[in-house]
CSV table of C-alpha atoms in Angstrom, one decimal:
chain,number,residue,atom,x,y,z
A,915,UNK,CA,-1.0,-5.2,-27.8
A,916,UNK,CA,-2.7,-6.4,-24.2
A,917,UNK,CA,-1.4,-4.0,-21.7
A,918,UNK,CA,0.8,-5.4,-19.2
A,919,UNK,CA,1.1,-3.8,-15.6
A,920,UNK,CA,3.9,-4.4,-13.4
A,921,UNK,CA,3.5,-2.6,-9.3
A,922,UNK,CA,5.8,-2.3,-6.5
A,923,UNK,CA,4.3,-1.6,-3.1
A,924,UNK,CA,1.2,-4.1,-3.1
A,925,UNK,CA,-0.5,-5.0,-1.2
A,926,UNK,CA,0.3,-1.4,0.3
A,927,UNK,CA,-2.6,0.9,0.6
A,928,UNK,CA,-2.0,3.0,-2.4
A,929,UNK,CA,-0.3,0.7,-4.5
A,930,UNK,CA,-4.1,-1.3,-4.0
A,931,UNK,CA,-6.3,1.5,-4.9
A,932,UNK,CA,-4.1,2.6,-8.2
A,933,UNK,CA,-4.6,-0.9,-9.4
A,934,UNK,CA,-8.4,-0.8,-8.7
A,935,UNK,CA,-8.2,2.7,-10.5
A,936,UNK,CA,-6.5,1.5,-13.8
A,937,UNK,CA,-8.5,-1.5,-13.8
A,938,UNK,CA,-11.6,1.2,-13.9
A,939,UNK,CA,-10.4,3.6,-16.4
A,940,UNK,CA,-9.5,0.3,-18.7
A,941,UNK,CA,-12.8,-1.8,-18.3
A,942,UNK,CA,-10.9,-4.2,-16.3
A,943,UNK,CA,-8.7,-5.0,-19.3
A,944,UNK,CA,-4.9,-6.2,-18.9
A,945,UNK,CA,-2.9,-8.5,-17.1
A,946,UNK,CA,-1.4,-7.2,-13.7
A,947,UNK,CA,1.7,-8.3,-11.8
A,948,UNK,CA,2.8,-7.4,-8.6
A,949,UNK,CA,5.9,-7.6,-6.6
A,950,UNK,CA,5.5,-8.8,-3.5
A,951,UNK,CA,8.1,-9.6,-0.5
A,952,UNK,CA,8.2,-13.3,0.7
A,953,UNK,CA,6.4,-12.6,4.2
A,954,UNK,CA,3.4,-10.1,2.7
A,955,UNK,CA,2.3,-12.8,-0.1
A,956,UNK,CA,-0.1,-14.0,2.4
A,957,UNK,CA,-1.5,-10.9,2.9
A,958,UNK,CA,-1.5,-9.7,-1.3
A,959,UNK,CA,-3.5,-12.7,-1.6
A,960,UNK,CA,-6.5,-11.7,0.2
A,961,UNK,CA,-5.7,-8.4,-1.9
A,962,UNK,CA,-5.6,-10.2,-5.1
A,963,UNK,CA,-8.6,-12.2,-4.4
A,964,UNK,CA,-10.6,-9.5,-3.4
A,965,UNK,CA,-9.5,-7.3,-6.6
A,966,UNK,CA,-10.7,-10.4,-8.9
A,967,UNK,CA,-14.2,-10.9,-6.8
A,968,UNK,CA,-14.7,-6.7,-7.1
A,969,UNK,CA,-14.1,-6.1,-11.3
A,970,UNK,CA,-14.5,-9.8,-12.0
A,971,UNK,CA,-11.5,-10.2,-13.6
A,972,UNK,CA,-10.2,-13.8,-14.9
A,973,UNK,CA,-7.7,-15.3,-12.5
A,974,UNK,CA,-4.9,-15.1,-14.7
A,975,UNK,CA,-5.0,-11.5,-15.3
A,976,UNK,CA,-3.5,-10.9,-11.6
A,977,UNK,CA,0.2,-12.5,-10.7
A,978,UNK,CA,1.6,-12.2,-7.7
A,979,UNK,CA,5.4,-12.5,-8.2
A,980,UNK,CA,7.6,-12.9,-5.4
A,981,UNK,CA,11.0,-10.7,-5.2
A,982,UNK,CA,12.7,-7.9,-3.3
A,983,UNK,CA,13.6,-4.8,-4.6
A,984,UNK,CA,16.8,-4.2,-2.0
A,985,UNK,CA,18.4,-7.5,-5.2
A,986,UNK,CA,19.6,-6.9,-8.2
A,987,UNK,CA,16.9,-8.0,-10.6
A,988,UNK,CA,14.6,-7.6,-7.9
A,989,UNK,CA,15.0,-11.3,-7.1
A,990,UNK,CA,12.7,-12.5,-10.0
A,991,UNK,CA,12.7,-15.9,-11.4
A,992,UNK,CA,14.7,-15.8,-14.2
A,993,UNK,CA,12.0,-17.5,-15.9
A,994,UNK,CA,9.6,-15.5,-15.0
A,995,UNK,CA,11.3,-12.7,-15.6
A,996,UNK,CA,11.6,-13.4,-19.3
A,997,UNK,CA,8.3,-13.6,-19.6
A,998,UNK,CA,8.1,-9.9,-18.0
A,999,UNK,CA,10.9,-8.2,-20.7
A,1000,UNK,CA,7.8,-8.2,-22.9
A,1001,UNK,CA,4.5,-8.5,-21.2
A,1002,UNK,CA,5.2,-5.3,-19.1
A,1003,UNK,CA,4.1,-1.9,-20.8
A,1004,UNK,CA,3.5,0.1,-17.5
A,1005,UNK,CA,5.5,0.2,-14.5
A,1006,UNK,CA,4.3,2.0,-11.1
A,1007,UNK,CA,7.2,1.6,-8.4
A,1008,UNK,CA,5.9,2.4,-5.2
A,1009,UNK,CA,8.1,0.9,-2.8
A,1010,UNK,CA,9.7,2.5,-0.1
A,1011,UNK,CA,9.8,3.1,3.5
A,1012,UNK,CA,7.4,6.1,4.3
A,1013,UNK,CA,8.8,6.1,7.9
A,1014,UNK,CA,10.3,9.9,9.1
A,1015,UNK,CA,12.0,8.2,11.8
A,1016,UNK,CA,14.1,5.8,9.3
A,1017,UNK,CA,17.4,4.7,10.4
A,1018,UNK,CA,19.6,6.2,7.6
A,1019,UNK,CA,21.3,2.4,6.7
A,1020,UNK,CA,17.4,0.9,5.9
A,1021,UNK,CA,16.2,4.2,4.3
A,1022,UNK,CA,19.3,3.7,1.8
A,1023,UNK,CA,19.0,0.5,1.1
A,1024,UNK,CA,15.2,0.5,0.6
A,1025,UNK,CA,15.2,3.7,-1.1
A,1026,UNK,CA,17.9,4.5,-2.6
A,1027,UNK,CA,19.2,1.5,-3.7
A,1028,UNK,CA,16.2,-0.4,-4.4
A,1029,UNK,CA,15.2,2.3,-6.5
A,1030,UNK,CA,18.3,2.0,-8.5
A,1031,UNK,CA,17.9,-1.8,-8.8
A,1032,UNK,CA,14.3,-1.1,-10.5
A,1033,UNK,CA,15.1,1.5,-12.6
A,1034,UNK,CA,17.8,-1.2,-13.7
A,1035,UNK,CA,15.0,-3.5,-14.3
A,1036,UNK,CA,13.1,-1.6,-15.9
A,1037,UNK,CA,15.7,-1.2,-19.5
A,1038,UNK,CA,15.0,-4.6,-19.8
A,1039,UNK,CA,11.6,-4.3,-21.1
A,1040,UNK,CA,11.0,-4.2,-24.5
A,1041,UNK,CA,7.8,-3.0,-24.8
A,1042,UNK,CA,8.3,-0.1,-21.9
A,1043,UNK,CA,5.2,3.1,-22.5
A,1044,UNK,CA,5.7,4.6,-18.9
A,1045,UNK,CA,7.4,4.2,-15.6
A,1046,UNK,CA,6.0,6.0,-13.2
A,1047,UNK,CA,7.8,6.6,-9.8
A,1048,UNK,CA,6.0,7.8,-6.4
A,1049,UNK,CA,8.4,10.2,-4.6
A,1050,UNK,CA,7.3,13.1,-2.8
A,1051,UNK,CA,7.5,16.6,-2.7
A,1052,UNK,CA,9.4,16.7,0.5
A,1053,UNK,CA,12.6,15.9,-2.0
A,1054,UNK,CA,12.7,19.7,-1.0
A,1055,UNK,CA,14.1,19.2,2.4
A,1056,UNK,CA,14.9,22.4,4.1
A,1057,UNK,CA,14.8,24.3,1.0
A,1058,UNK,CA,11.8,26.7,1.6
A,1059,UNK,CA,10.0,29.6,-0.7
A,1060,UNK,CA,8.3,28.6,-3.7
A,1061,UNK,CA,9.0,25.1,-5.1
A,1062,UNK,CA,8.8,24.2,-8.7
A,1063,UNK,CA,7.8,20.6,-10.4
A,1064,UNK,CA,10.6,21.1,-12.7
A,1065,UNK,CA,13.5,21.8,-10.2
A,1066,UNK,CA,15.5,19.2,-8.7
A,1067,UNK,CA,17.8,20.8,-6.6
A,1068,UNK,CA,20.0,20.2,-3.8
A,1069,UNK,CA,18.2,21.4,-0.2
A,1070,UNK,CA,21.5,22.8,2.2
A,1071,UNK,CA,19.9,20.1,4.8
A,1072,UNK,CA,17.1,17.2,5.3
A,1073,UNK,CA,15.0,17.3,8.4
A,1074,UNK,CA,14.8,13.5,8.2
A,1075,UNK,CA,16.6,10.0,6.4
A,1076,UNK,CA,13.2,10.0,4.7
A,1077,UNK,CA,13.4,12.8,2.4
A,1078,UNK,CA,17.1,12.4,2.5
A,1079,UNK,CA,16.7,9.2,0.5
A,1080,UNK,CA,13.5,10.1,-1.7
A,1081,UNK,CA,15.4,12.9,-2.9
A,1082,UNK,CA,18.8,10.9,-3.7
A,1083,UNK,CA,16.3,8.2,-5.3
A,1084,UNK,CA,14.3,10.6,-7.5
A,1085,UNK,CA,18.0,11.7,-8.8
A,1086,UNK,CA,18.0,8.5,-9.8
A,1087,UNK,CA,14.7,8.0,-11.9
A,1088,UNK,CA,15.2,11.9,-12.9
A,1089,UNK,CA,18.2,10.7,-14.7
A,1090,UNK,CA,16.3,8.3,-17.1
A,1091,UNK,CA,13.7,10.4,-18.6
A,1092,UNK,CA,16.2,10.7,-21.4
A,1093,UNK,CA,16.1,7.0,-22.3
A,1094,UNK,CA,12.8,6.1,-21.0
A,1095,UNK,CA,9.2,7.4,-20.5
A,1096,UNK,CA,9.2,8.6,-16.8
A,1097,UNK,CA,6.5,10.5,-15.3
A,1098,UNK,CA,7.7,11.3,-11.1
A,1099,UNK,CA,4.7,12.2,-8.7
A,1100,UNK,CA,5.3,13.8,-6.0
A,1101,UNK,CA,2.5,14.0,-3.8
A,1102,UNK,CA,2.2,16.3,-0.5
A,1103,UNK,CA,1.1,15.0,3.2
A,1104,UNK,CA,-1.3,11.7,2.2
A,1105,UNK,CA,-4.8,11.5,4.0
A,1106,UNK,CA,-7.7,9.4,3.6
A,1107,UNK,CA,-10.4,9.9,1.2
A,1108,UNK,CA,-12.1,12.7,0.6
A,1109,UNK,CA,-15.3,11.5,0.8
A,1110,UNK,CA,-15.5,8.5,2.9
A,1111,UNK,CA,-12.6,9.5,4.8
A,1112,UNK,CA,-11.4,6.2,4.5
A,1113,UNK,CA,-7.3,4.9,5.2
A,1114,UNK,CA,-5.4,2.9,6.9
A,1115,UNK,CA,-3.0,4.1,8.9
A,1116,UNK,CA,-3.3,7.3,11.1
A,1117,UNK,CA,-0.1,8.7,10.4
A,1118,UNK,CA,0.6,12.6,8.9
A,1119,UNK,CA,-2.6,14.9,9.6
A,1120,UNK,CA,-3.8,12.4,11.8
A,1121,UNK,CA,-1.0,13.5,14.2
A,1122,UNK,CA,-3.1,16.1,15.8
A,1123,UNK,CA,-6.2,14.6,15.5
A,1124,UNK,CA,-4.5,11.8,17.7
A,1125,UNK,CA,-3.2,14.6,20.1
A,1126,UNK,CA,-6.6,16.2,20.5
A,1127,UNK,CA,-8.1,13.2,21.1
A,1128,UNK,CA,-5.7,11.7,23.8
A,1129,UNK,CA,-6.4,15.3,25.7
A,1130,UNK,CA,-9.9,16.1,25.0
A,1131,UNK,CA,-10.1,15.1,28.8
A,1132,UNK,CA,-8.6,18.5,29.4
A,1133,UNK,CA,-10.6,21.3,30.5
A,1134,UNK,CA,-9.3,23.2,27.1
A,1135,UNK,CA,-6.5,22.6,24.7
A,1136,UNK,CA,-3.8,24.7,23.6
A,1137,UNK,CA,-2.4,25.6,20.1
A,1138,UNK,CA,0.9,23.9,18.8
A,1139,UNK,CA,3.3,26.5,18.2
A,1140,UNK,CA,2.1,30.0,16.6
A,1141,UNK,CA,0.4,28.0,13.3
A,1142,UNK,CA,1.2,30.3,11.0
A,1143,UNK,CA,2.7,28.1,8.2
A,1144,UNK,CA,1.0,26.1,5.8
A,1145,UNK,CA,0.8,22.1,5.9
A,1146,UNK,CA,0.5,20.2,2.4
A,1147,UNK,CA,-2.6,17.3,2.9
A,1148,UNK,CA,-3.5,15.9,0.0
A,1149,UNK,CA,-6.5,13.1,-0.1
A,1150,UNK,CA,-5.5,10.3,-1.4
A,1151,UNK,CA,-8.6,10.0,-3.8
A,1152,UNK,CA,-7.3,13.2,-5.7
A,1153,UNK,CA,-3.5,11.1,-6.2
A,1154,UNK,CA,-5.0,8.1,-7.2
A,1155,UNK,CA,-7.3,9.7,-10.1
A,1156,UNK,CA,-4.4,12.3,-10.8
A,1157,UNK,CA,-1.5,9.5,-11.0
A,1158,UNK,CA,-3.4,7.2,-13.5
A,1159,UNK,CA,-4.5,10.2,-15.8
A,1160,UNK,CA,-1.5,11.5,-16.0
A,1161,UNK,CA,0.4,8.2,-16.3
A,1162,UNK,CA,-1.6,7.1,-19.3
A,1163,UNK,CA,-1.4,10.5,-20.7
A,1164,UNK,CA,1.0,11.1,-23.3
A,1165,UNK,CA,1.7,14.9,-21.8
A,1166,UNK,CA,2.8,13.2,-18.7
A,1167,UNK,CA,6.3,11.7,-20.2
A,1168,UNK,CA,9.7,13.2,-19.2
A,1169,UNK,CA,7.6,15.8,-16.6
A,1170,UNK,CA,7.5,15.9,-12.9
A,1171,UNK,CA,4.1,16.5,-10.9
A,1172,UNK,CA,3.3,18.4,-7.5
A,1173,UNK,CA,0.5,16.5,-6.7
A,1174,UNK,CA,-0.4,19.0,-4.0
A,1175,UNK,CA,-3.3,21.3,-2.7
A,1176,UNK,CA,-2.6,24.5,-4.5
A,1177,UNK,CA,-4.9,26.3,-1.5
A,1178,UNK,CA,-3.3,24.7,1.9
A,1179,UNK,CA,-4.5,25.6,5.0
A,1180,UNK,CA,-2.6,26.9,7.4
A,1181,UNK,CA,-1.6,24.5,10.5
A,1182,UNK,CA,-3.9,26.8,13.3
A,1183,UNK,CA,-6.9,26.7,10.8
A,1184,UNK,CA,-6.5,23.1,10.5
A,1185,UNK,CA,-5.9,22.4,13.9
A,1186,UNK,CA,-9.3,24.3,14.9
A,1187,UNK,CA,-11.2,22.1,12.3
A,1188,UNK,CA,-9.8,19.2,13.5
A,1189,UNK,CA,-10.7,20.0,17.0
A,1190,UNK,CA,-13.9,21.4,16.4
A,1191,UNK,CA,-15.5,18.4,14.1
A,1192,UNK,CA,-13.4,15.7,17.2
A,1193,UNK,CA,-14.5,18.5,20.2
A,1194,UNK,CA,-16.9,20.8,19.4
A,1195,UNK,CA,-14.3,23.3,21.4
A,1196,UNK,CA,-11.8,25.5,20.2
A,1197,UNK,CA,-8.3,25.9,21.1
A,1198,UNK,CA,-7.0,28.4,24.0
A,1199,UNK,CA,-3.6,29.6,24.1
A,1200,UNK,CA,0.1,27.8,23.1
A,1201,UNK,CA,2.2,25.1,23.9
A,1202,UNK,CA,5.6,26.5,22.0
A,1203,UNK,CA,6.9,24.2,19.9
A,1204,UNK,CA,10.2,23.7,21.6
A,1205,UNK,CA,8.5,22.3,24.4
A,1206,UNK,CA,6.1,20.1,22.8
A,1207,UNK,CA,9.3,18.5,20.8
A,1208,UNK,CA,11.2,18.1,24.4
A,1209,UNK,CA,8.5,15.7,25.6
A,1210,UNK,CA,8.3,13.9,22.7
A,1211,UNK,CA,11.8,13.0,23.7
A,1212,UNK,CA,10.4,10.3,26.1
A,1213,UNK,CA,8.8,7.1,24.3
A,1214,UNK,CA,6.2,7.0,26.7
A,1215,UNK,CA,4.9,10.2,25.6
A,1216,UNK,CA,4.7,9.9,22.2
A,1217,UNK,CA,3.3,6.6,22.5
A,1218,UNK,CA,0.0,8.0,24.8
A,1219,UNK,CA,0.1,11.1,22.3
A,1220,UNK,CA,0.2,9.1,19.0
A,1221,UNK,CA,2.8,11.4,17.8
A,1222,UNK,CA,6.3,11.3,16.6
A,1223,UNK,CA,8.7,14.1,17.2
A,1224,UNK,CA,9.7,14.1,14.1
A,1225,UNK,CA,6.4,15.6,12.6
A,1226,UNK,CA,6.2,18.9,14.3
A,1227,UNK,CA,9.3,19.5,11.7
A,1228,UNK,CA,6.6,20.1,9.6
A,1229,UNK,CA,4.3,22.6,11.7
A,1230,UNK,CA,7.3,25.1,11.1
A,1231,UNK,CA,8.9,24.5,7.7
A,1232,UNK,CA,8.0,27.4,5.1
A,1233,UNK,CA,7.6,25.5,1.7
A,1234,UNK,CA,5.4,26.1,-0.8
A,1235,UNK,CA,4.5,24.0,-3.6
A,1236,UNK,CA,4.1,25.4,-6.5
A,1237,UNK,CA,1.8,22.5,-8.8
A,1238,UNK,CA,1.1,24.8,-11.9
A,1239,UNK,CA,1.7,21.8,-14.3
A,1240,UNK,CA,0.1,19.6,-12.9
A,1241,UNK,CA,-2.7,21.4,-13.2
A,1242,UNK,CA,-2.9,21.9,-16.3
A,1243,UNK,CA,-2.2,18.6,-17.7
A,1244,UNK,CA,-5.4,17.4,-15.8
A,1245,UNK,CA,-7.1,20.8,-17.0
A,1246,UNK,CA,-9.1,18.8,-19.4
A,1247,UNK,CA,-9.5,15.4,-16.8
A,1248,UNK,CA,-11.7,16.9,-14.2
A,1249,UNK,CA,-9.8,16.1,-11.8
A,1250,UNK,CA,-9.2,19.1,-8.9
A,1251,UNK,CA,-7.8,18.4,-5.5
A,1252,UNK,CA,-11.1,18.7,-3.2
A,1253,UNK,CA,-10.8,21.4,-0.5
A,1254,UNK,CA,-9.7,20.1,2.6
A,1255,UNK,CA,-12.4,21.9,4.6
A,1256,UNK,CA,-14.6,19.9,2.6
A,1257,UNK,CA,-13.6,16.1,3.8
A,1258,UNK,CA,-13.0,17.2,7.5
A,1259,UNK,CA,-16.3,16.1,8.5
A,1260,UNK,CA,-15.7,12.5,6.4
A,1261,UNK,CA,-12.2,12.4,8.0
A,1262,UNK,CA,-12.9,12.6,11.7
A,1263,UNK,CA,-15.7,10.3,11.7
A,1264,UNK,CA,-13.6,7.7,10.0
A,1265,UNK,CA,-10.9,8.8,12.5
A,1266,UNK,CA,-13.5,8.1,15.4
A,1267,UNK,CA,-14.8,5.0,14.1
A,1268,UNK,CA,-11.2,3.5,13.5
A,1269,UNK,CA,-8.9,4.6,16.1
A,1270,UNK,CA,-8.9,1.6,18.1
A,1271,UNK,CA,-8.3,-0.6,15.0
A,1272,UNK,CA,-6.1,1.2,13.1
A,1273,UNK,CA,-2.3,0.6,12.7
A,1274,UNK,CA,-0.2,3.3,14.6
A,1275,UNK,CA,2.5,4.3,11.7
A,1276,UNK,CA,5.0,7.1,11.0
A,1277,UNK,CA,4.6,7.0,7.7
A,1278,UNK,CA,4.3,10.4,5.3
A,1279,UNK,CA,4.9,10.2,1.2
């Protein structure tokens, strides 16, 4: 049977380069649908076209379907969509607002609820091997200590509508490994290739590059906060190769993945790589974070600064994520998560070369 792959999320970033990843660990075989809202179709067109021109794929192997998760039968066709029930064998649902400033009424109906609409959809396929589901593993909230792939628990508190909702969705999709083949990734703080340093977006790590860089008229620049805790960055190279292993896999049913760096950094040592590959300098003294949050208040500051307030929650929280099996279900892959210290010098020069260009976001996954 002709595989038949059905994504949420395109012509999103990652939702693109998973597509261009299972079309390279398949030979470029299978047909591909996406779901695409009304006013991006445009824009997944260029996608779509650019997809068939790179593997030289046959123009009927990639659909775009138009729908909305946030409707029940994600607002397919009903003709199309019974052509779907049994052409789809893989489902990758990406969708969601990544935003840590989310009003809570969006970041429930996106999230929450548009995750329960596709999981809906998705025990209507007949011919159903995997759904795969992108949340993150800041479901944890507040909780702190060591964090397990196969706990789902409760946090006493959220520091955001973000993880409030991914949390409350991956309930959800948690809930169906016992009638379907579900395998949930749950990837730390995204950044850009590991190699070419490539994204789109600046957004997550890329907050303090863009605070560095916005000050490096400064005579010197201080620390944020002590630094002691760790900070999760993951590149997105690592999720992509990880994700489509482990979603074609037949280890990766029913399980859970912390698709994380199992050696973080701490946030001082990465702020001082950061700053020396952007500087050449190295940080003197502290701005508490207290203060730094209190002048994030005003717009105007966080808009010269590049950074939300809502990221320093991060510079402080004390999680750790514990990814022992996801590593080794991709023991036999070859597929590690590259040391960050490793793509820093890829990473700022992409950050230097971009940052005039580059859509300002809030995004994290």
């Amino acid at each position: 049977m002709e595989y038949g792959y059905f994504f949420t999320g395109f012509p999103g970033f990652i939702s693109n380069q998973l597509i261009r990843e299972v079309l390279r660990k398949n030979d470029g075989k299978g047909k591909f649908h996406v779901l695409v809202l009304p006013n991006m179709v445009e824009k997944a067109e260029t996608e779509r076209v650019a997809i068939i021109q790179d593997f030289s794929l046959d123009e009927s192997q990639f659909e775009i379907i138009k729908g909305d998760i946030t409707f029940s039968g994600l607002a397919i066709d009903q003709e199309k969509q019974a052509q779907l029930e049994s052409a789809v064998t893989h489902i990758f649902h990406l969708a969601a607002i990544y935003d840590l400033a989310v009003p809570k009424g969006i970041a429930y109906r996106v999230n929450v609820d548009g995750t329960r609409n596709v999981n809906e959809w998705v025990k209507t396929l007949k011919n159903l091997k995997r759904y795969t589901y992108f949340s993150t593993g800041y479901v944890a909230g507040k909780r702190e200590g060591i964090l397990y792939e196969d706990e789902l628990i409760k946090p006493p508190g959220f520091k955001n509508y973000y993880e409030e909702t991914k949390y409350e969705a991956e309930v959800l999709v948690d809930a169906l490994k016992s009638e379907v083949p579900v395998t949930i990734i749950r990837p730390g703080i995204v950044k850009g290739h590991s190699t070419t340093g490539e994204t789109i977006k600046f957004d997550g790590p890329y907050f303090i590059m863009n605070f560095i860089d916005r000050l490096s008229f400064m005579p010197f620049l201080p620390k944020l906060g002590k630094g002691d805790t760790v900070v999760n960055l993951v590149p997105v190279d690592y999720i992509i190769e990880a994700t489509t292993y482990l979603s074609f896999s037949d280890k990766g049913a029913g399980k859970t993945y912390h698709l994380t760096d199992p050696k973080p950094y701490k946030v001082s040592e990465l702020y001082e790589m950061m700053m020396y590959e952007l500087l050449k300098k190295q940080p003197k003294g502290a701005v508490p974070l207290v203060l730094a949050k209190g002048g994030l208040n005003f717009r105007v500051i966080r808009r010269y600064l590049g950074v939300e307030k809502e990221a320093l929650d991060y510079f402080t929280w004390r999680g750790s994520f514990d990814s022992s099996q996801a590593q080794d279900d991709l023991k036999d892959s070859g597929i590690n998560c590259p040391d960050f210290k490793e793509g820093i010098a890829a990473m700022a020069a992409f950050y230097r070369e971009n940052k005039h260009k580059t859509q300002y976001q809030i995004d994290i996954i």
